[in-house]
Coordinates of C-alpha atoms in Angstrom, one line a residue:
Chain O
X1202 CA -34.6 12.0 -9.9
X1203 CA -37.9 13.5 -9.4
X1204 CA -39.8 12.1 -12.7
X1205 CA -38.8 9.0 -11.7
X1206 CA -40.1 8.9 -8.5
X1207 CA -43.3 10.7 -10.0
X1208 CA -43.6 8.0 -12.7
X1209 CA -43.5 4.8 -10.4
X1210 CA -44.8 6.2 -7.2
X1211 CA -47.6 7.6 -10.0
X1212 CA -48.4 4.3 -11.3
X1213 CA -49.0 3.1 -7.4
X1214 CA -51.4 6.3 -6.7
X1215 CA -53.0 5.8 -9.8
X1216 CA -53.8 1.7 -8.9
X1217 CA -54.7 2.4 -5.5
X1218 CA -56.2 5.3 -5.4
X1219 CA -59.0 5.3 -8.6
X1220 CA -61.9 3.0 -7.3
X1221 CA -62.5 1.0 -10.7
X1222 CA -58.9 0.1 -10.5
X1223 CA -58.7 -1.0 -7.1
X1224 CA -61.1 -3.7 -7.5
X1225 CA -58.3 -5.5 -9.8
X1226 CA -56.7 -7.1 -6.5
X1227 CA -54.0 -8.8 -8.9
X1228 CA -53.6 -5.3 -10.2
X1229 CA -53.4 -4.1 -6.9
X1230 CA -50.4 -6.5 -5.7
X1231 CA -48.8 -6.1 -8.7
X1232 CA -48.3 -2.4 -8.9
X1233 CA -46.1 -1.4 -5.9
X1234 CA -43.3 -3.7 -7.1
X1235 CA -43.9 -2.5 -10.7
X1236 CA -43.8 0.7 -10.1
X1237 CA -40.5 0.1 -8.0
X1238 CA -39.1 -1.0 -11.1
X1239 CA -40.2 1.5 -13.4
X1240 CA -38.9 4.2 -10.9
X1241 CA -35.5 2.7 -10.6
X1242 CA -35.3 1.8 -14.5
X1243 CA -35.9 5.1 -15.4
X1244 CA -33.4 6.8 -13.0
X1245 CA -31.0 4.3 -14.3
X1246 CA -31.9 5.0 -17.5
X1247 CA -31.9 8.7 -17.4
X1248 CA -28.3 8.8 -16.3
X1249 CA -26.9 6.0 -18.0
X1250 CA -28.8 5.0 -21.0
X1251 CA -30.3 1.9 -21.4
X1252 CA -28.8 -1.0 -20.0
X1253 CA -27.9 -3.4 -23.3
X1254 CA -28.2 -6.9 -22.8
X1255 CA -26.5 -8.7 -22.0
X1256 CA -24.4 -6.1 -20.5
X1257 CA -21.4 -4.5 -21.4
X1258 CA -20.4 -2.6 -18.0
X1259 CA -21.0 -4.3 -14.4
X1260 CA -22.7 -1.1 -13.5
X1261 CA -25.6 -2.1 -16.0
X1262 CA -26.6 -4.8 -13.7
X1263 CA -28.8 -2.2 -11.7
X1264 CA -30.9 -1.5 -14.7
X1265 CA -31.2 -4.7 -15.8
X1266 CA -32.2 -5.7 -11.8
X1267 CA -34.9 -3.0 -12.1
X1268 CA -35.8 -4.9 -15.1
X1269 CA -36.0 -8.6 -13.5
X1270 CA -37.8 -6.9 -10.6
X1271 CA -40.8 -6.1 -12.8
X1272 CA -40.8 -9.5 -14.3
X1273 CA -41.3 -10.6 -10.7
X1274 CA -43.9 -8.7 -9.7
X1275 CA -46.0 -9.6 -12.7
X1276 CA -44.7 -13.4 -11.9
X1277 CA -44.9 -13.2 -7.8
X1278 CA -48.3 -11.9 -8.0
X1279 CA -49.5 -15.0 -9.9
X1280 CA -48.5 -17.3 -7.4
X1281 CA -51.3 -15.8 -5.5
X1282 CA -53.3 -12.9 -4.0
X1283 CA -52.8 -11.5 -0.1
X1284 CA -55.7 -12.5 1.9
X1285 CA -56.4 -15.7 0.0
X1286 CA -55.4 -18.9 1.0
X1287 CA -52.2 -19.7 -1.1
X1288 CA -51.8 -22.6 -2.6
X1289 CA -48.5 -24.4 -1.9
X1290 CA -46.1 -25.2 -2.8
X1291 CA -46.5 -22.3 -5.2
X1292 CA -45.4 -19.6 -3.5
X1293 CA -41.9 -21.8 -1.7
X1294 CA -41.3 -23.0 -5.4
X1295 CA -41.4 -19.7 -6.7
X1296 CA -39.3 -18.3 -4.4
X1297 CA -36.4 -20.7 -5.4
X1298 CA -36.8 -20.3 -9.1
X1299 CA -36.6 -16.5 -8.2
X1300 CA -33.3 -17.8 -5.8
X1301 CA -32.1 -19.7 -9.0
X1302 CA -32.7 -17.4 -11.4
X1303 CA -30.8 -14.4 -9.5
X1304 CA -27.7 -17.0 -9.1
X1305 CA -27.9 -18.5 -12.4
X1306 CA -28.2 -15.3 -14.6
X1307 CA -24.8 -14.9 -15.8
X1308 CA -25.0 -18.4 -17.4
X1309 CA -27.9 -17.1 -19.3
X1310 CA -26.3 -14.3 -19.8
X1311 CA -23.3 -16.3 -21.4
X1312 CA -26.5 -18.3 -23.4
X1313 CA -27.8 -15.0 -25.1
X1314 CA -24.2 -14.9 -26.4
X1315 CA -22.2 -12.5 -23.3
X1316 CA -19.2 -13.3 -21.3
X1317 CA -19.5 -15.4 -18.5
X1318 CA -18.3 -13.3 -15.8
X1319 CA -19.5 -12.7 -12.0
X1320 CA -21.7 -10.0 -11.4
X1321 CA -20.0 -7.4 -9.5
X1322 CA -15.9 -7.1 -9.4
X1323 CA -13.8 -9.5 -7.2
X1324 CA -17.3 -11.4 -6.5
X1325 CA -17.3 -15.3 -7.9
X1326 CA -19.6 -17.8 -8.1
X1327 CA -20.0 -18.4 -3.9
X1328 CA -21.5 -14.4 -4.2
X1329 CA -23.5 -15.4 -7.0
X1330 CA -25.0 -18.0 -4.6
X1331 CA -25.9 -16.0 -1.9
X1332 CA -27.0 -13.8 -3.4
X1333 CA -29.5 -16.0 -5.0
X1334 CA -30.2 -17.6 -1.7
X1335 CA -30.5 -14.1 -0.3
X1336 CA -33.7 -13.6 -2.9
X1337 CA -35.2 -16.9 -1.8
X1338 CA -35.1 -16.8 2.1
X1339 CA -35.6 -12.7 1.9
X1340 CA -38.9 -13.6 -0.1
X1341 CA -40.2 -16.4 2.3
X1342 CA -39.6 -14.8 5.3
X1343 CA -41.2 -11.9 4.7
X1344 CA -44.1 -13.5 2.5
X1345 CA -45.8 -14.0 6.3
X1346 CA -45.5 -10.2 6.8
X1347 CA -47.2 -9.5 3.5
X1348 CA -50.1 -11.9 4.6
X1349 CA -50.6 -10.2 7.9
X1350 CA -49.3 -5.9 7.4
X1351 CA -51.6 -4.4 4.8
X1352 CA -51.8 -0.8 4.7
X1353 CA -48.8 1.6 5.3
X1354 CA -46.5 -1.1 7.2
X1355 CA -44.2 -2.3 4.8
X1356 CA -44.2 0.8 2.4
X1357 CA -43.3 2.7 5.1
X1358 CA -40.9 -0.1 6.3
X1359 CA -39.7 0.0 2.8
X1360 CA -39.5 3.5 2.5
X1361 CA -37.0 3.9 5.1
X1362 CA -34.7 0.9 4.5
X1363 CA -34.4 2.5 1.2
X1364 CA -34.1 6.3 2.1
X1365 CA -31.2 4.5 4.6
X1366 CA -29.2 3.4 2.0
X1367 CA -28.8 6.2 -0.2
X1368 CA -26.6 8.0 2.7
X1369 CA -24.7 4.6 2.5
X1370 CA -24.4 4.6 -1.1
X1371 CA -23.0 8.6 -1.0
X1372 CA -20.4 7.8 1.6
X1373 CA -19.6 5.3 -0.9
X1374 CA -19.4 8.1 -3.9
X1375 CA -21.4 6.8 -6.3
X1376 CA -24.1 8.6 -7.9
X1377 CA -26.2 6.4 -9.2
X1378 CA -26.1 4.2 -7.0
X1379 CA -27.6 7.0 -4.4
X1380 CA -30.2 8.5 -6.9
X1381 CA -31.4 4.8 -7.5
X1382 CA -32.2 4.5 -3.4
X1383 CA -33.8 7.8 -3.0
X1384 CA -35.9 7.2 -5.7
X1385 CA -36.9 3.9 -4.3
X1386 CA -37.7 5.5 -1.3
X1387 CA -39.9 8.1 -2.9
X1388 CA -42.0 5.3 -4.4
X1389 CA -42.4 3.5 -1.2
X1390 CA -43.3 7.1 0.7
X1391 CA -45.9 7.5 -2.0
X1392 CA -46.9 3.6 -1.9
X1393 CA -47.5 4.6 2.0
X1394 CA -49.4 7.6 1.5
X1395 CA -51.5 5.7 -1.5
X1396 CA -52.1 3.0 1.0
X1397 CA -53.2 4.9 4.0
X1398 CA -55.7 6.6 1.9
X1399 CA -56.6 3.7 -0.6
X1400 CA -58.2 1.3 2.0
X1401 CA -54.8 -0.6 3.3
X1402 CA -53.7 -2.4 0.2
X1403 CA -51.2 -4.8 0.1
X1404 CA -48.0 -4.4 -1.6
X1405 CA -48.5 -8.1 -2.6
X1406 CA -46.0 -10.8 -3.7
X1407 CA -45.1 -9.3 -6.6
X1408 CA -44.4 -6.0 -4.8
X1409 CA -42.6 -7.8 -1.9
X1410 CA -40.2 -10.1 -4.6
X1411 CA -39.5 -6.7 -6.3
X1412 CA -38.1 -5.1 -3.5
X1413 CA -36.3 -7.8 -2.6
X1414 CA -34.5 -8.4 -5.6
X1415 CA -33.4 -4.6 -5.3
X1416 CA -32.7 -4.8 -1.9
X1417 CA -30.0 -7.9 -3.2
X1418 CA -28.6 -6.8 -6.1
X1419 CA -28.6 -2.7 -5.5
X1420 CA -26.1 -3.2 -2.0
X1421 CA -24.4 -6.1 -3.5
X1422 CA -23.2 -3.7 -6.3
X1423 CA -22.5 -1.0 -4.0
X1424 CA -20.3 -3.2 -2.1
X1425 CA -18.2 -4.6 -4.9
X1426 CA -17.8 -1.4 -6.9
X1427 CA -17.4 1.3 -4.7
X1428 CA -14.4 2.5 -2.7
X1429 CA -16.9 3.0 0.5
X1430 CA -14.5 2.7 3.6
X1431 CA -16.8 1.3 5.9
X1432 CA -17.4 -2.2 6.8
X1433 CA -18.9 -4.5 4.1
X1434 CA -21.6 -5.3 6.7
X1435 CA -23.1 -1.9 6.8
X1436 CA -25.1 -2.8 3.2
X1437 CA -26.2 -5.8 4.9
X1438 CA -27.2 -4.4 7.9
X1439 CA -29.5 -1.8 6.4
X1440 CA -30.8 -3.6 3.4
X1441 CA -31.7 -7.0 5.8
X1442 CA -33.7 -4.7 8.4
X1443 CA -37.3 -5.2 7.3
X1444 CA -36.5 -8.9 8.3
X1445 CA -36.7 -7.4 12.3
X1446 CA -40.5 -7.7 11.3
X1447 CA -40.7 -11.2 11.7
X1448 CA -40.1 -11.5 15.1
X1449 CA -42.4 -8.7 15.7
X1450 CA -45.2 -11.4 14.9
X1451 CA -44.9 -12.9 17.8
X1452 CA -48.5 -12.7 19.1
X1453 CA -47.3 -11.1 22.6
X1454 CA -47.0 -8.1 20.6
X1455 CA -50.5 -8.8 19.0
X1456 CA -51.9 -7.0 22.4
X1457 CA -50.2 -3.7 21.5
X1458 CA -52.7 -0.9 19.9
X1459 CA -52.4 -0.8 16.2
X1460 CA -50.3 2.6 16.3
X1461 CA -48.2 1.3 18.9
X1462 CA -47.4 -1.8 17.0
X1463 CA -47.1 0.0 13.5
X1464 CA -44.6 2.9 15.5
X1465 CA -42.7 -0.3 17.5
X1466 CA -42.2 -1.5 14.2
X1467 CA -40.7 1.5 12.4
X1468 CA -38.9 2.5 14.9
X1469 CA -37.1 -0.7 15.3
X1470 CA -35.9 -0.7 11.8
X1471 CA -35.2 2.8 11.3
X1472 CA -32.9 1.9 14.8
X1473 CA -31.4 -1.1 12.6
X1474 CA -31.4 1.5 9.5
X1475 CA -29.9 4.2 11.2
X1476 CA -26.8 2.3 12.9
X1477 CA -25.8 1.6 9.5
X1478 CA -26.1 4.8 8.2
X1479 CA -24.2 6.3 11.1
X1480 CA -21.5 3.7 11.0
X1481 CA -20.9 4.5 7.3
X1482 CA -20.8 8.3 7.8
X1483 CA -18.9 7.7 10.6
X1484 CA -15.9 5.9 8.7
X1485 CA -16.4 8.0 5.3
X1486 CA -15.5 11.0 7.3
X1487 CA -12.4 9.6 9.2
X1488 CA -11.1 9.0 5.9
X1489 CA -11.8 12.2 4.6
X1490 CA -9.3 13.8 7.4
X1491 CA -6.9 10.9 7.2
X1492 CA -6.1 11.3 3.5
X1493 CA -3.9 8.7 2.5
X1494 CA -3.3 9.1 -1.1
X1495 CA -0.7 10.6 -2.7
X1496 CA 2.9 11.0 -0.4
X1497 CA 5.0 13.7 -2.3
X1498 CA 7.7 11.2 -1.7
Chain Y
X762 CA 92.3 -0.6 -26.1
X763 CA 91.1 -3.7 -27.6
X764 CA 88.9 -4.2 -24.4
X765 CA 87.5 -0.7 -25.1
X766 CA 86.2 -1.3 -28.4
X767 CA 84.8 -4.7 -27.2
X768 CA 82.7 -2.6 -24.9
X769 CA 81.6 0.1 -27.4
X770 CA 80.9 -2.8 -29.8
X771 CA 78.4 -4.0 -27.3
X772 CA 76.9 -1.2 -26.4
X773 CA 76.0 -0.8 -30.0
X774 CA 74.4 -3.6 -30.5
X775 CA 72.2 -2.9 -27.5
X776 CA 71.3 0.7 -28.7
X777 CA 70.7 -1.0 -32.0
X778 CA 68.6 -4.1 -30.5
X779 CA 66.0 -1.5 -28.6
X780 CA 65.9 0.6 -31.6
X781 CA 64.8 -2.4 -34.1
X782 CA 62.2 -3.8 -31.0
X783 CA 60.6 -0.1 -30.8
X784 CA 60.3 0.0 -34.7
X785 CA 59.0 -3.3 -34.8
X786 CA 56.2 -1.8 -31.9
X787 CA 55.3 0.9 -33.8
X788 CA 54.9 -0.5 -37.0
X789 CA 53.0 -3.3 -35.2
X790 CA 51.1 -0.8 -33.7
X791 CA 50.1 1.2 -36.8
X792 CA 49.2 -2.2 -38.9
X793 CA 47.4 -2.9 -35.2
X794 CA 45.1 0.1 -35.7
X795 CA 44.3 -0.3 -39.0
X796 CA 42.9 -3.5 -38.1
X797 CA 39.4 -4.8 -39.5
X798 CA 38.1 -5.3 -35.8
X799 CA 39.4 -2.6 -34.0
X800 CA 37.8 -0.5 -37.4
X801 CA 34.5 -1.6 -36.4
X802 CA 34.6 -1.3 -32.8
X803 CA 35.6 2.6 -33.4
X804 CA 31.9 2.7 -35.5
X805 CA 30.0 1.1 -32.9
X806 CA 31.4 3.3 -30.4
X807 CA 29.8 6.5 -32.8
X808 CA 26.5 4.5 -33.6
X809 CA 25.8 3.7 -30.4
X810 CA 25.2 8.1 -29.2
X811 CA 22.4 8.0 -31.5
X812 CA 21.3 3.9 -30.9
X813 CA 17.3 3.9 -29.4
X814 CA 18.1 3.2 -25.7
X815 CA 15.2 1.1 -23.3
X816 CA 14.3 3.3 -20.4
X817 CA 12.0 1.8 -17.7
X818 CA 9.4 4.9 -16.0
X819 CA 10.7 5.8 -12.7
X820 CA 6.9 6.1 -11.0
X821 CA 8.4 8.7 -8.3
X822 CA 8.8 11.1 -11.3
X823 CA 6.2 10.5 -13.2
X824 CA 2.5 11.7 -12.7
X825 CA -0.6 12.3 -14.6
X826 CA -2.4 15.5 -14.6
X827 CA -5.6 15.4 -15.9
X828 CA -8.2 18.8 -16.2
X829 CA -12.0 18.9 -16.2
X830 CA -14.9 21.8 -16.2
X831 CA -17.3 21.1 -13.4
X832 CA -20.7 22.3 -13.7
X833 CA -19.7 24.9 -16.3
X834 CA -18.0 27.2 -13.9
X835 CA -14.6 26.0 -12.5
X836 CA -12.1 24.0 -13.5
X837 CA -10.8 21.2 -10.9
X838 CA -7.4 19.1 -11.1
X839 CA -6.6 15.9 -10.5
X840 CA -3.3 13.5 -10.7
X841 CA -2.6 10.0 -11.1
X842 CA 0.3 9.2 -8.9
X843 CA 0.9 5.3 -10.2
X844 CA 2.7 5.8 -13.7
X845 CA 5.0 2.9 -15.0
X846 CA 6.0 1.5 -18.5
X847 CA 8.7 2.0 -21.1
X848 CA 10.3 3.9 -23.2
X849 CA 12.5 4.6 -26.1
X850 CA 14.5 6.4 -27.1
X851 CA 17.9 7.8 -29.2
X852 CA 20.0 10.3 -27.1
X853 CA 20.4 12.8 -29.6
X854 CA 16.2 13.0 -30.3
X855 CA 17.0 12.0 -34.0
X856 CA 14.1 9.3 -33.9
X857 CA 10.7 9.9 -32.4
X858 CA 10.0 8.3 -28.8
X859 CA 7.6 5.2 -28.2
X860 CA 6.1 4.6 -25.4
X861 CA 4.1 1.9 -23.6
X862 CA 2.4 4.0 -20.7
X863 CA -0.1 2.7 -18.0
X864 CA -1.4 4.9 -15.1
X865 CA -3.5 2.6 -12.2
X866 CA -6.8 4.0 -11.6
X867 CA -6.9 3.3 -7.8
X868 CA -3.8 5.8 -7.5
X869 CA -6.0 8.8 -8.8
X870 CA -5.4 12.2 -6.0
X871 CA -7.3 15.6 -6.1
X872 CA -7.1 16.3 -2.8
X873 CA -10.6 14.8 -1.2
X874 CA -10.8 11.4 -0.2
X875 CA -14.7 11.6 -1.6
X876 CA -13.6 13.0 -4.9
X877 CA -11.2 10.3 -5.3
X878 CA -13.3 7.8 -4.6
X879 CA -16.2 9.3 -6.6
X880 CA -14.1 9.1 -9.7
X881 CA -12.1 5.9 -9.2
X882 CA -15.9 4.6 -8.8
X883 CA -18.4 3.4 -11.0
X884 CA -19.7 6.4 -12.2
X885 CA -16.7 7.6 -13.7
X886 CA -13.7 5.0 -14.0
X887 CA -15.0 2.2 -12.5
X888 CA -11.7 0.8 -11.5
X889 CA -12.9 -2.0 -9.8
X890 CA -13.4 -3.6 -13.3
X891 CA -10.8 -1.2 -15.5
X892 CA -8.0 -1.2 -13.2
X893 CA -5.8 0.7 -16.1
X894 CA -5.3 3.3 -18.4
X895 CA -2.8 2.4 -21.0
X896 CA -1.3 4.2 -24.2
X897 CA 0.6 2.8 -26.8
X898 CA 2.4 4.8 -29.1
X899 CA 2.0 3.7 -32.6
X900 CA 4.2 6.8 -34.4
X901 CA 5.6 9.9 -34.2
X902 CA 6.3 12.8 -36.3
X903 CA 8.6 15.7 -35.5
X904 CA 7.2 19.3 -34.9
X905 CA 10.3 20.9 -33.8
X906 CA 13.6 20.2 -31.7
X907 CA 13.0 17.5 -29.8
X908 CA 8.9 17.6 -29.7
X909 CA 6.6 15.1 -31.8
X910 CA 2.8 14.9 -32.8
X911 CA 2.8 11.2 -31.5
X912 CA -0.1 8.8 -32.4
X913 CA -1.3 6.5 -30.5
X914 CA -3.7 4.3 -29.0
X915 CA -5.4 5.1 -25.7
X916 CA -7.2 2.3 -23.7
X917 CA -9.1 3.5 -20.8
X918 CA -12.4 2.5 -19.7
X919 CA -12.3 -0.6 -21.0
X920 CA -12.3 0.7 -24.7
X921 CA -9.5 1.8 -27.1
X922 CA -9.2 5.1 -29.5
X923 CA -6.4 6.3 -31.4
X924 CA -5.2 9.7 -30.0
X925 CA -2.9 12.1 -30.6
X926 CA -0.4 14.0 -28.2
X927 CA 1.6 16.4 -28.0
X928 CA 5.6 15.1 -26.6
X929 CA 8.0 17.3 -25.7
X930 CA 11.9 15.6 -24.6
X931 CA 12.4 17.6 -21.0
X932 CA 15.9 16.4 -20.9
X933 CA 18.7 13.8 -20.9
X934 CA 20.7 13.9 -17.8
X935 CA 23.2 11.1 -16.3
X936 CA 27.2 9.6 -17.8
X937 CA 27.9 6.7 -19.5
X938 CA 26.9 4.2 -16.3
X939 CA 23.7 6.0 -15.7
X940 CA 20.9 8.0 -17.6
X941 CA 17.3 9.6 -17.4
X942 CA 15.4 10.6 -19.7
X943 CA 12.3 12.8 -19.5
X944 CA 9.1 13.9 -21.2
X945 CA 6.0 15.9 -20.8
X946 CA 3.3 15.2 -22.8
X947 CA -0.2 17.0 -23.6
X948 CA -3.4 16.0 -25.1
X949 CA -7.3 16.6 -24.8
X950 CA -9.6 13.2 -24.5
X951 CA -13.6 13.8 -24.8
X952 CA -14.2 11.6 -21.9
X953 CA -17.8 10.3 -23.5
X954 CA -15.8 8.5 -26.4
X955 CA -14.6 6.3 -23.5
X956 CA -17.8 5.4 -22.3
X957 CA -17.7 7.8 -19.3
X958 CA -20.5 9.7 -20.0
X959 CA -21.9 10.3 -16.8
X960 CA -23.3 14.3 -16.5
X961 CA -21.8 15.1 -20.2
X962 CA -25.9 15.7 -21.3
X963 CA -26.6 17.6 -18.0
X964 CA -23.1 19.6 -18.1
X965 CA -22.3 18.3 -14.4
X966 CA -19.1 17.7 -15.5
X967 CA -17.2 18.7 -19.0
X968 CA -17.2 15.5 -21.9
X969 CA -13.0 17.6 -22.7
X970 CA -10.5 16.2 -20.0
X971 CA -6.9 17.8 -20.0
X972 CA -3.8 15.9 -19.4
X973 CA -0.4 16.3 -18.8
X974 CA 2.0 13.7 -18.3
X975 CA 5.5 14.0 -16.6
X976 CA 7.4 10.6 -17.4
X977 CA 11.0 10.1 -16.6
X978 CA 12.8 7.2 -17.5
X979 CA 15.9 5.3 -16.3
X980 CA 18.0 3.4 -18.7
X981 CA 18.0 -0.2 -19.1
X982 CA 21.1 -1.5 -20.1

């Protein structure tokens, strides 16, 4: 778990740290969302082997999503750079070709010569839907926080949405599924750390498409695979809390101190985080006592 | 006088009319038995003790046990409680069983809700999308009284390899209305040949997995 987190969250040190890289600003918004991916690949990877393509197990899905999510954070970047004037509609028509890829990939999967089947297990093609649409209106609604929050904000933000749902994921017993979160969330903690000391970059469009795309697919899986016996809303729940930024734009809280505003926020989602995390703990462990398998009858 | 013989004249030819009727019966009888039909019925009444019967798993008294090394040191067990197929079989063992076996995934037991969940997962199973395991006997060959080396093919993780197992007949119990039938058998899987390869490289858990299977059968007429 640990060499993937020091690969990816490396790659981010390395681009925002060393001073003749950080003048790449393209660079710059590309790497936290390519590192993301090359962090989660590789813990994939390391466990599991590489994903084949297309894919021969559901479960291959999250190495191949680390995969899409590096293909758009070399693509989201180009549809411009934070701080610049963006030029639309480049950015909302991106966001639902990202949408329409993410629902329309088993059909290209069944193109490049797989079997056209959903996903996850007992999902169909209304899941397939959402989630694309979950990709497309995640992306836009926190494209304005990517504008406004350089610096440690969203990687922090980030860091504990993730590092939230790797408890979720181990009440729900899968491995994986838990190594692929905590890794993200080392990334992100590293991303922060890079960023607080790396003149406040941001984690771009790229970096911001990346995690969204992770933060789709990697709860979607853990919901249809797993036996977790909590309420399907609990992935939701934690993997939808950076979107408690946007309100937070409001400009009333625009008088708060920039410490006050940067703690309001991450306390708010770790609050949002957190409720999840104990709700899933919560239900894991009343099923632990009340072991219904098995009557000797 | 002349009455009196009348009488014993009669009663003669009673005595001699029953007599000739229970000759005729018995010679009747004895052609009766040699008869063609009744001749084959008696040989179908033989055949049929050593005649493959259908038996249909009884999933109350059948389990899977299944045996893995974790981490190297100790070694855990585990049961599948939903067992159901068919099998068959002659009475009197002469013939080699077959059997069409599946276990559900979902019904896997070791004691810890986690644990069960953690294998009927993803990481190991994946029972969401291979809901079965399955085996299909494909021969047998006879190692002693009432055991067999059987063949077969073992579908489990979504892929299928020919194993072999060791099957031992536990017993025939019931009477002519009702019977059961039971086996136990034996055999060692390497997990990784399935696809399940999750902590084989790091030794979390060991790539051998023991089973033993309990079936008992009830008789389908």
């Amino acid at each position: 778990m640990f060499l993937p987190i020091l690969a990816g969250g490396g790659l981010v040190a390395l681009c925002w740290l060393l001073p003749p890289l950080r003048k790449w600003k393209w660079l710059s918004g590309v790497t936290y969302g390519f590192g993301l991916a090359v962090g989660v690949f590789g813990s994939f990877a390391a466990e599991n082997g590489i994903p084949d393509f297309p894919p021969t197990e559901r479960m291959q899905w999250l190495g191949l999503s680390a995969v899409l999510a590096a293909i758009f954070a070399i693509c989201g970047s180009a549809t411009g750079q934070p701080g610049k004037e963006r030029s639309w509609p480049s950015t909302e028509f991106f966001a639902v070709l990202a949408g329409a890829v993410v629902a329309c990939l088993p059909f290209i999967v069944q193109w490049a010569g797989g079997e056209l089947r959903p996903y996850f297990s007992s999902a169909g093609p209304a899941d397939q839907l959402a989630m694309g649409l979950a990709v497309t209106v995640g992306f836009l609604a926190l494209d304005r926080i990517v504008e406004s929050r350089h610096g440690v904000t969203l990687p922090l933000v980030l860091f504990i949405t993730f590092a939230g749902l790797a408890p979720i994921a181990d009440a729900a017993s899968w491995i994986t599924l838990t190594f692929l979160f905590a890794v993200a969330a080392g990334i992100s903690l590293i991303a922060a750390i890079a960023a607080r000391f790396g003149g406040s970059p941001s984690i771009g469009r790229g970096g911001l498409l990346a995690a969204v795309v992770l933060l789709v697919f990697l709860p979607a899986a853990g919901y249809r695979q797993t036996y977790g016996e909590f309420p399907w809303w609990t992935w939701g729940l934690a993997a939808a809390a950076p979107l408690i930024l946007l309100p937070l734009e409001h400009p009333w809280f625009g008088k708060l101190p920039a410490w006050g505003g940067l703690v309001l926020r991450l306390v708010l989602v770790a609050a949002i985080v957190g409720t999840a995390v104990l709700v899933a703990l919560q239900s894991g462990s009343g099923a632990d006592s009340g072991n219904d398998y098995g009557g000797f009858n | 006088m002349f009455q009196h013989l009348q009488r014993l004249q009669r009663r003669f030819r009673i005595v001699r009319g029953v007599l000739a009727v229970s000759l005729l019966g018995s010679v009747g009888l004895a052609a009766g038995l040699s008869a063609p039909g009744l001749k084959e019925n008696a040989i179908a009444a033989t055949a049929s003790a050593v005649a493959p019967l259908n038996f249909k798993l009884d999933p109350v008294h059948c389990m899977a046990l299944f045996r893995i090394h974790h981490v190297g040191a100790g070694r855990f067990w585990g049961m599948f409680d939903d067992v159901s197929g068919t099998v068959v079989y002659p009475e009197d063992g002469s013939t080699a069983p077959t059997f069409d076996v599946t276990v559900k995934v979902e019904s896997v037991h070791t004691g810890n809700e986690k644990l069960n969940r953690t294998i009927a997962g993803p990481q190991f199973f994946n029972a969401k999308e291979f809901e079965s395991i399955r085996f299909v006997s494909t021969g047998g060959k006879s190692i002693g009284e009432k055991t067999w080396e059987m063949t077969g093919d073992l579908t489990m993780h979504g892929v299928t390899k020919p194993i072999i197992a060791m099957v031992e007949c536990t017993g025939v119990a019931g009477n002519p209305v009702q019977k059961k039938v039971g086996f136990e058998a034996t055999f060692t899987v390497k997990r990784s040949n399935f696809g399940m390869e999750w902590g084989v490289k790091n030794k979390a858990l060991g790539d051998d997995v023991r089973m033993i299977v309990g079936l008992e059968g009830d008789w389908v007429r």
